[in-house]
mmCIF file of C-alpha atoms in Angstrom:
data_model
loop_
_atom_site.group_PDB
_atom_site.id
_atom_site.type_symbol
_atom_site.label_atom_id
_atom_site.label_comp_id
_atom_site.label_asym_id
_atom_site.label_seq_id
_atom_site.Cartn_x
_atom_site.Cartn_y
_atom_site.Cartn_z
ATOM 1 C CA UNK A 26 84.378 96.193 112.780
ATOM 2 C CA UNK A 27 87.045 97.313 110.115
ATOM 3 C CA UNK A 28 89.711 95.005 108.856
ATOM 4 C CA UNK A 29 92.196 97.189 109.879
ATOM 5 C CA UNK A 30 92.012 100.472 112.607
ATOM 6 C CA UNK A 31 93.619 103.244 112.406
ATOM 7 C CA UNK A 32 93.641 106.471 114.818
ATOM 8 C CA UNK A 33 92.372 109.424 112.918
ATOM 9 C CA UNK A 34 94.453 112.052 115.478
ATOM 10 C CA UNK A 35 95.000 114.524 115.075
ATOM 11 C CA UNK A 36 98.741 114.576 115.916
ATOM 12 C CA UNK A 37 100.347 117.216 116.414
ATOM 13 C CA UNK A 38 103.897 117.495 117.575
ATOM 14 C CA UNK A 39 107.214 120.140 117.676
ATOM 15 C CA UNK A 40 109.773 119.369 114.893
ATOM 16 C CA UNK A 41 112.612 116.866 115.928
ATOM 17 C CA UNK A 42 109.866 115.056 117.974
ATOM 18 C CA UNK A 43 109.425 111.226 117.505
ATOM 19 C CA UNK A 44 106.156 110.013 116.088
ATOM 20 C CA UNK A 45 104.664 107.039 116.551
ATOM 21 C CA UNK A 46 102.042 106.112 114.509
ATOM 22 C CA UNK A 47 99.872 102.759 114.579
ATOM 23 C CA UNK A 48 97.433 99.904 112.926
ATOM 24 C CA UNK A 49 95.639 97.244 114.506
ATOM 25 C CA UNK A 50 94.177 94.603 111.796
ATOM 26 C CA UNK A 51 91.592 91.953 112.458
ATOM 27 C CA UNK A 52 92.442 89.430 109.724
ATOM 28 C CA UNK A 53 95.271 87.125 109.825
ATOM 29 C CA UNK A 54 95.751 86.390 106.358
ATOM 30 C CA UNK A 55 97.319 90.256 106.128
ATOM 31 C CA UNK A 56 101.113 89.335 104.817
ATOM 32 C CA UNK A 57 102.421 92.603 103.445
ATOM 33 C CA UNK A 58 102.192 95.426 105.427
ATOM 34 C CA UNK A 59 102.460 99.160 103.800
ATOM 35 C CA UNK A 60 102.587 102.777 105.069
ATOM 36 C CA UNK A 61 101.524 105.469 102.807
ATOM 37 C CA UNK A 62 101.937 108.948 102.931
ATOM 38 C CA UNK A 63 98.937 111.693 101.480
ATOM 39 C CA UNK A 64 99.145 114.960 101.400
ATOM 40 C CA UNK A 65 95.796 117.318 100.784
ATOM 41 C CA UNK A 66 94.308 116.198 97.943
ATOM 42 C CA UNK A 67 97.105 114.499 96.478
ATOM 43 C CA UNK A 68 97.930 110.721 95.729
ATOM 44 C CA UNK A 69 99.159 108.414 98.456
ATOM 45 C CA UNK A 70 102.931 107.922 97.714
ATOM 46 C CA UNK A 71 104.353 104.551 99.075
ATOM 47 C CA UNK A 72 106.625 104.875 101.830
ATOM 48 C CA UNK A 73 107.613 101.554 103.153
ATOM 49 C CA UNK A 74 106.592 98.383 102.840
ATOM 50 C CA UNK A 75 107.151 94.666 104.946
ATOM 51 C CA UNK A 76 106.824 91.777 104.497
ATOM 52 C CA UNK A 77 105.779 89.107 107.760
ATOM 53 C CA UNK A 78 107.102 90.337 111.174
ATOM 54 C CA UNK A 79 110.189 92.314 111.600
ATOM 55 C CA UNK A 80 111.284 96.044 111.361
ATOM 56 C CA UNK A 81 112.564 97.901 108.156
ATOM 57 C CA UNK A 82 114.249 100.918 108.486
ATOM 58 C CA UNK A 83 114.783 103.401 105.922
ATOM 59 C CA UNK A 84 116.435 106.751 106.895
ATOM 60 C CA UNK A 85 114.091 108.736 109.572
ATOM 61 C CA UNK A 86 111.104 105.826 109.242
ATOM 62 C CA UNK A 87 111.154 102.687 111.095
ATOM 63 C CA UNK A 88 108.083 99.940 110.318
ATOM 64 C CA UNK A 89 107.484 97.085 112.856
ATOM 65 C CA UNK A 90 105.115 94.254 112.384
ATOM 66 C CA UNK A 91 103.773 92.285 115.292
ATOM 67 C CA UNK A 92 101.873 89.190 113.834
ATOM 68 C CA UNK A 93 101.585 87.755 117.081
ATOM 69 C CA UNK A 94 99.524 90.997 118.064
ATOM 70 C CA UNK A 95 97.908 91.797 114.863
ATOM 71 C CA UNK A 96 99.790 95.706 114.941
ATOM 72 C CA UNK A 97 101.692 97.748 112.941
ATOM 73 C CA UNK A 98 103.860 101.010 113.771
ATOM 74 C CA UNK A 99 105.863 103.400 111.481
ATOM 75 C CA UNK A 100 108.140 105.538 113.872
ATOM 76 C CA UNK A 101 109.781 108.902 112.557
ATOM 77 C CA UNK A 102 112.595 110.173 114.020
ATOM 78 C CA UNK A 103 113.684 113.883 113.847
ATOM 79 C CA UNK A 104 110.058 114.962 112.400
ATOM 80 C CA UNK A 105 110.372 118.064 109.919
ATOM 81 C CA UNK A 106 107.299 120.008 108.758
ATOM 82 C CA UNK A 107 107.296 118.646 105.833
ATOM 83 C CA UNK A 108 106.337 115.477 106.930
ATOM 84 C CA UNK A 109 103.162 117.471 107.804
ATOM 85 C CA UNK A 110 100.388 114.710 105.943
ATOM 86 C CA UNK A 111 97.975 112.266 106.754
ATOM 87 C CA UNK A 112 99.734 108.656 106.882
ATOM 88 C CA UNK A 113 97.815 105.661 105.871
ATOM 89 C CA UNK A 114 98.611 102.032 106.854
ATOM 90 C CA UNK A 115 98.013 99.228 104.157
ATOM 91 C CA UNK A 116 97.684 95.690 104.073
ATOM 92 C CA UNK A 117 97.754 93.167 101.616
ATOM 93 C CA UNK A 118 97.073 88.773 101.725
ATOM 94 C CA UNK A 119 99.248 86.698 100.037
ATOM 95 C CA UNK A 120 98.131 85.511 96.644
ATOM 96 C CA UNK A 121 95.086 86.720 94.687
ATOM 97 C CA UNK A 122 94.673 90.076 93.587
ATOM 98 C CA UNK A 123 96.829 91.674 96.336
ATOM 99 C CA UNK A 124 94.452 94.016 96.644
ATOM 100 C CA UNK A 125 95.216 96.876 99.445
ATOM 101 C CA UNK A 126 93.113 97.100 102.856
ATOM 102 C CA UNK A 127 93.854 100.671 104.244
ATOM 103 C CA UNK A 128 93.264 102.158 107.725
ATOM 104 C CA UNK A 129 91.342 105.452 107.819
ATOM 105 C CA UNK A 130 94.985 107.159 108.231
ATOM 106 C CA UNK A 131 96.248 109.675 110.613
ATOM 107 C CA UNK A 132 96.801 113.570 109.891
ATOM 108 C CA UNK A 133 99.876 114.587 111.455
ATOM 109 C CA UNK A 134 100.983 118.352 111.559
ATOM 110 C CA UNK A 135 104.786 118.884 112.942
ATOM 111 C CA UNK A 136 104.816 122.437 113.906
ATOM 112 C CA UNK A 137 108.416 124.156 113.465
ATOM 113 C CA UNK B 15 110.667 108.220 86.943
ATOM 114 C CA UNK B 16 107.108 107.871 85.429
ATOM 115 C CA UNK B 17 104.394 107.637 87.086
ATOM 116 C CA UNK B 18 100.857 107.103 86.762
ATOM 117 C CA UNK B 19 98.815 108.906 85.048
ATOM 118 C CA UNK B 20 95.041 110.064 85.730
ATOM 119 C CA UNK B 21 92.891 111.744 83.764
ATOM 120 C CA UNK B 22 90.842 114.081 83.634
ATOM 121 C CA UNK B 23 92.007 115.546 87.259
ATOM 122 C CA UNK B 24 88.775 117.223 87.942
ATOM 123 C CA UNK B 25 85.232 116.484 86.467
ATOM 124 C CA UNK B 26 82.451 117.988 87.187
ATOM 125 C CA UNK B 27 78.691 115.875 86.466
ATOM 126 C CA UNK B 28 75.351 116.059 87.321
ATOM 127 C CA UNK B 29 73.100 113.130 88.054
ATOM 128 C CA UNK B 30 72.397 110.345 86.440
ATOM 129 C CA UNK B 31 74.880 111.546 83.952
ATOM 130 C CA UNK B 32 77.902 109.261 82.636
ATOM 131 C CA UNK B 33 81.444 110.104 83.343
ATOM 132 C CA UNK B 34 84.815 108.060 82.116
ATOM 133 C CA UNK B 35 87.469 107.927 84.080
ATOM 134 C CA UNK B 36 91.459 106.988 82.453
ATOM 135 C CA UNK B 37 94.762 105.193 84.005
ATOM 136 C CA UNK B 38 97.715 105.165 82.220
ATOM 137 C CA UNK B 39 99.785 102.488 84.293
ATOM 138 C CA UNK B 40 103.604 103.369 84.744
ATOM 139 C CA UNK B 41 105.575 101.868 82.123
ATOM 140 C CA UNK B 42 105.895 97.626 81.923
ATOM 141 C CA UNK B 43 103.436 97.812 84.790
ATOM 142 C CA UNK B 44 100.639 94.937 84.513
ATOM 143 C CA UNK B 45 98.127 95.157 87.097
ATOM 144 C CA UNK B 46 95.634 98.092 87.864
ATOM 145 C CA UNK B 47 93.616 98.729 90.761
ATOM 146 C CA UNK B 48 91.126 101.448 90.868
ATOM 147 C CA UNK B 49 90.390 103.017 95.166
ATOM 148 C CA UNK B 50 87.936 105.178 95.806
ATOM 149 C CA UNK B 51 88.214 107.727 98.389
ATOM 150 C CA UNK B 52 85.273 109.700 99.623
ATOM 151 C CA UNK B 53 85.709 112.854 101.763
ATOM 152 C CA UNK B 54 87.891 112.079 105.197
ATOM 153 C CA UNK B 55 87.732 108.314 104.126
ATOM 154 C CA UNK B 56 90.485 105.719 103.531
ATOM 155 C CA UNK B 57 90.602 104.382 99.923
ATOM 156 C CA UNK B 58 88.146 101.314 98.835
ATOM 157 C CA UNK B 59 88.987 98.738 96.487
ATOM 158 C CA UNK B 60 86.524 98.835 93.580
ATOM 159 C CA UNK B 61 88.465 96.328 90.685
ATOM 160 C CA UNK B 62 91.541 95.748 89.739
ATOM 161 C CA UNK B 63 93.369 94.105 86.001
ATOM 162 C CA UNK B 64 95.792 91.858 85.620
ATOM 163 C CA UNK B 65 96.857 91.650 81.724
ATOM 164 C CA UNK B 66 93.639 92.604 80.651
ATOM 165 C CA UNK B 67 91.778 90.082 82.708
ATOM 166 C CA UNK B 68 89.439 91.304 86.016
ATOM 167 C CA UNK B 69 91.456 89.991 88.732
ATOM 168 C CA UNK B 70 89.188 90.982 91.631
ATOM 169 C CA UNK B 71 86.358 92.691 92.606
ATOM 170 C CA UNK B 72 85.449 94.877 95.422
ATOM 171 C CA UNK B 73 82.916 97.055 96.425
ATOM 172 C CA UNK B 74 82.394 98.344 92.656
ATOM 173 C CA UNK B 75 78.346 99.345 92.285
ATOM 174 C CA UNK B 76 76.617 97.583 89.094
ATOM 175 C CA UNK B 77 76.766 100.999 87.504
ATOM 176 C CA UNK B 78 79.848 100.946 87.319
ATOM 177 C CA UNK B 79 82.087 99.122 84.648
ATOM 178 C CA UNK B 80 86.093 98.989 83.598
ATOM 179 C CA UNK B 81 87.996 97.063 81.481
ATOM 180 C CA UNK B 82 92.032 97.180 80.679
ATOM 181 C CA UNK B 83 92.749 97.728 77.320
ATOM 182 C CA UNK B 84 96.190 96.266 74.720
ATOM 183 C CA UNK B 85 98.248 99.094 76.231
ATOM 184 C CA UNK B 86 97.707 98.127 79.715
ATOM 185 C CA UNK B 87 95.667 101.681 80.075
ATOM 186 C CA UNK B 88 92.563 100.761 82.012
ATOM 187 C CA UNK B 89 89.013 103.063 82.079
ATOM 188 C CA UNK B 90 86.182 103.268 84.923
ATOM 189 C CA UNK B 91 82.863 103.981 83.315
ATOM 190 C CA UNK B 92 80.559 105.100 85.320
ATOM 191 C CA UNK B 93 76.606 105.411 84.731
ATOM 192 C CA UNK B 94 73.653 107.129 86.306
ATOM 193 C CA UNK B 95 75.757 108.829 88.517
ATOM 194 C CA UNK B 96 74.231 109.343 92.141
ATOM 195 C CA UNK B 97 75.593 112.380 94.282
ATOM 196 C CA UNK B 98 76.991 109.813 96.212
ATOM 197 C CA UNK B 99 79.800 108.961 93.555
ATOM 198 C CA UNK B 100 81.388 112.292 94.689
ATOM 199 C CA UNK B 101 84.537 111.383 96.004
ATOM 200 C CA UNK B 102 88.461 111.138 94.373
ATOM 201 C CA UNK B 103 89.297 107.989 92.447
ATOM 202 C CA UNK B 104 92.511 106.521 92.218
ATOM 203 C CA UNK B 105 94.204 104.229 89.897
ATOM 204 C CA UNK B 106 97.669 102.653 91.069
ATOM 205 C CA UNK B 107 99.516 100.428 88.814
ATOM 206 C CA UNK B 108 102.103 97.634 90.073
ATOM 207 C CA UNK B 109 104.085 94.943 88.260
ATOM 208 C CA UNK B 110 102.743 91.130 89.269
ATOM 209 C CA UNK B 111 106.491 90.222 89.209
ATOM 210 C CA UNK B 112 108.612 90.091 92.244
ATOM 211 C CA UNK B 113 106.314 92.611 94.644
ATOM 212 C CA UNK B 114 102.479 92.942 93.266
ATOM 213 C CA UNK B 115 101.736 94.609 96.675
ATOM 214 C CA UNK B 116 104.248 97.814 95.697
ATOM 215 C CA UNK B 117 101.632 99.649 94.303
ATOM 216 C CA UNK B 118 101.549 103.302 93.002
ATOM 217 C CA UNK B 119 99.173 105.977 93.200
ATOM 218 C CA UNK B 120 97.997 108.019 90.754
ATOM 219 C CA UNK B 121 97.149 111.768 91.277
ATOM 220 C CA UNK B 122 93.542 110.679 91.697
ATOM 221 C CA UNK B 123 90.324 112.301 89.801
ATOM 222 C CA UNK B 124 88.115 114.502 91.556
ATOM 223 C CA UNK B 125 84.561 113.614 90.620
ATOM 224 C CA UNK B 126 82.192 116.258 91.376
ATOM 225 C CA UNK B 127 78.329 115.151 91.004
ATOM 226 C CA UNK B 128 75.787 117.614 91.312
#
């Protein structure tokens, strides 16, 4: 089993649509919690970041961290096209290298 | 802003050749991590640099090597390449200040081994 699990989707929703995308994550040492966005054959760009449990919000994107349930969700509100990309969840353990533990990410296509 | 630099972007190689791969970290940036990302995967951890020390270690085959040079620039060497090393790498860089988990990507090398 994976550290952390990711649904590959497809998704595929209308623009304006709320997405809801998630991360389940086996090891409870996971204290920083990222979501990255990757579009074809480019870099993943850093999107948000948390730290513990909680919610962030930052413009259209919401993160939530459950601890007690091991799961993670980045929520976009009023999806455009060009959020069109596959979104990867990260996670990171306190101390040592910091090293990032991704999920396979999900492709999302918002259609216009 | 600057941001981390990869080269070459594509490279082309055929077995059991060697290929070298470059990071140029974003500027006062002291750590380097080097992902690998084969086709419809999520990134791996292969090593990562911290002031021109290994910091950690991942899933990094003995063929492989990398160091982090003076100018925090870091290299992935990479011998008797099997076609199995096909896949992007990607370097990010972060600072080990405040938030070492804020890492950023590079545009990622496409290795191509035929």
């Amino acid at each position: 089993q994976k550290e952390v699990e990711q649904d590959p989707g497809p998704l595929s929703v209308p623009e304006g649509a709320i997405v809801s995308l998630n991360c389940t994550y086996s090891n409870s040492a996971f204290q920083y919690f990222m979501w990255y966005r990757q579009y074809s054959r480019k870099g993943p760009e850093l999107l948000m970041y948390t730290y513990s449990s909680g919610n962030k919000e930052d413009g259209r994107f919401t993160a939530q961290v459950d601890k007690s349930s091991k799961y993670i969700s980045l929520f976009i509100r009023d999806s455009q096209p060009s959020d069109s990309a596959t979104y990867l969840c990260a996670m990171s353990a306190q101390g040592g290298s910091e090293k990032l533990v991704f999920g396979k990410g999900t492709k999302l296509t918002v259609n216009p | 802003a600057a941001g981390v630099i990869q080269s070459p972007r594509h490279l082309i190689k055929e077995k059991r050749e060697t290929a070298t791969l470059k990071c140029y970290p974003i500027p006062r940036h002291d750590t380097v991590y080097w992902y690998q990302q084969g086709p419809g995967q999520d990134p791996q951890f292969l090593i990562s640099f911290y002031e021109k020390m290994q910091s950690d270690k991942g899933s990094i085959p003995d063929r492989f090597s990398a160091q982090q040079f003076s100018d925090y620039h870091s290299e992935l060497n990479m011998s008797s390449l099997e076609l199995g090393d096909s896949a992007l790498y990607f370097c990010a860089s972060t600072s080990r200040g405040p938030s070492p988990w804020e890492q950023y990507f590079g545009p990622g090398t496409r290795l191509t081994v035929t």
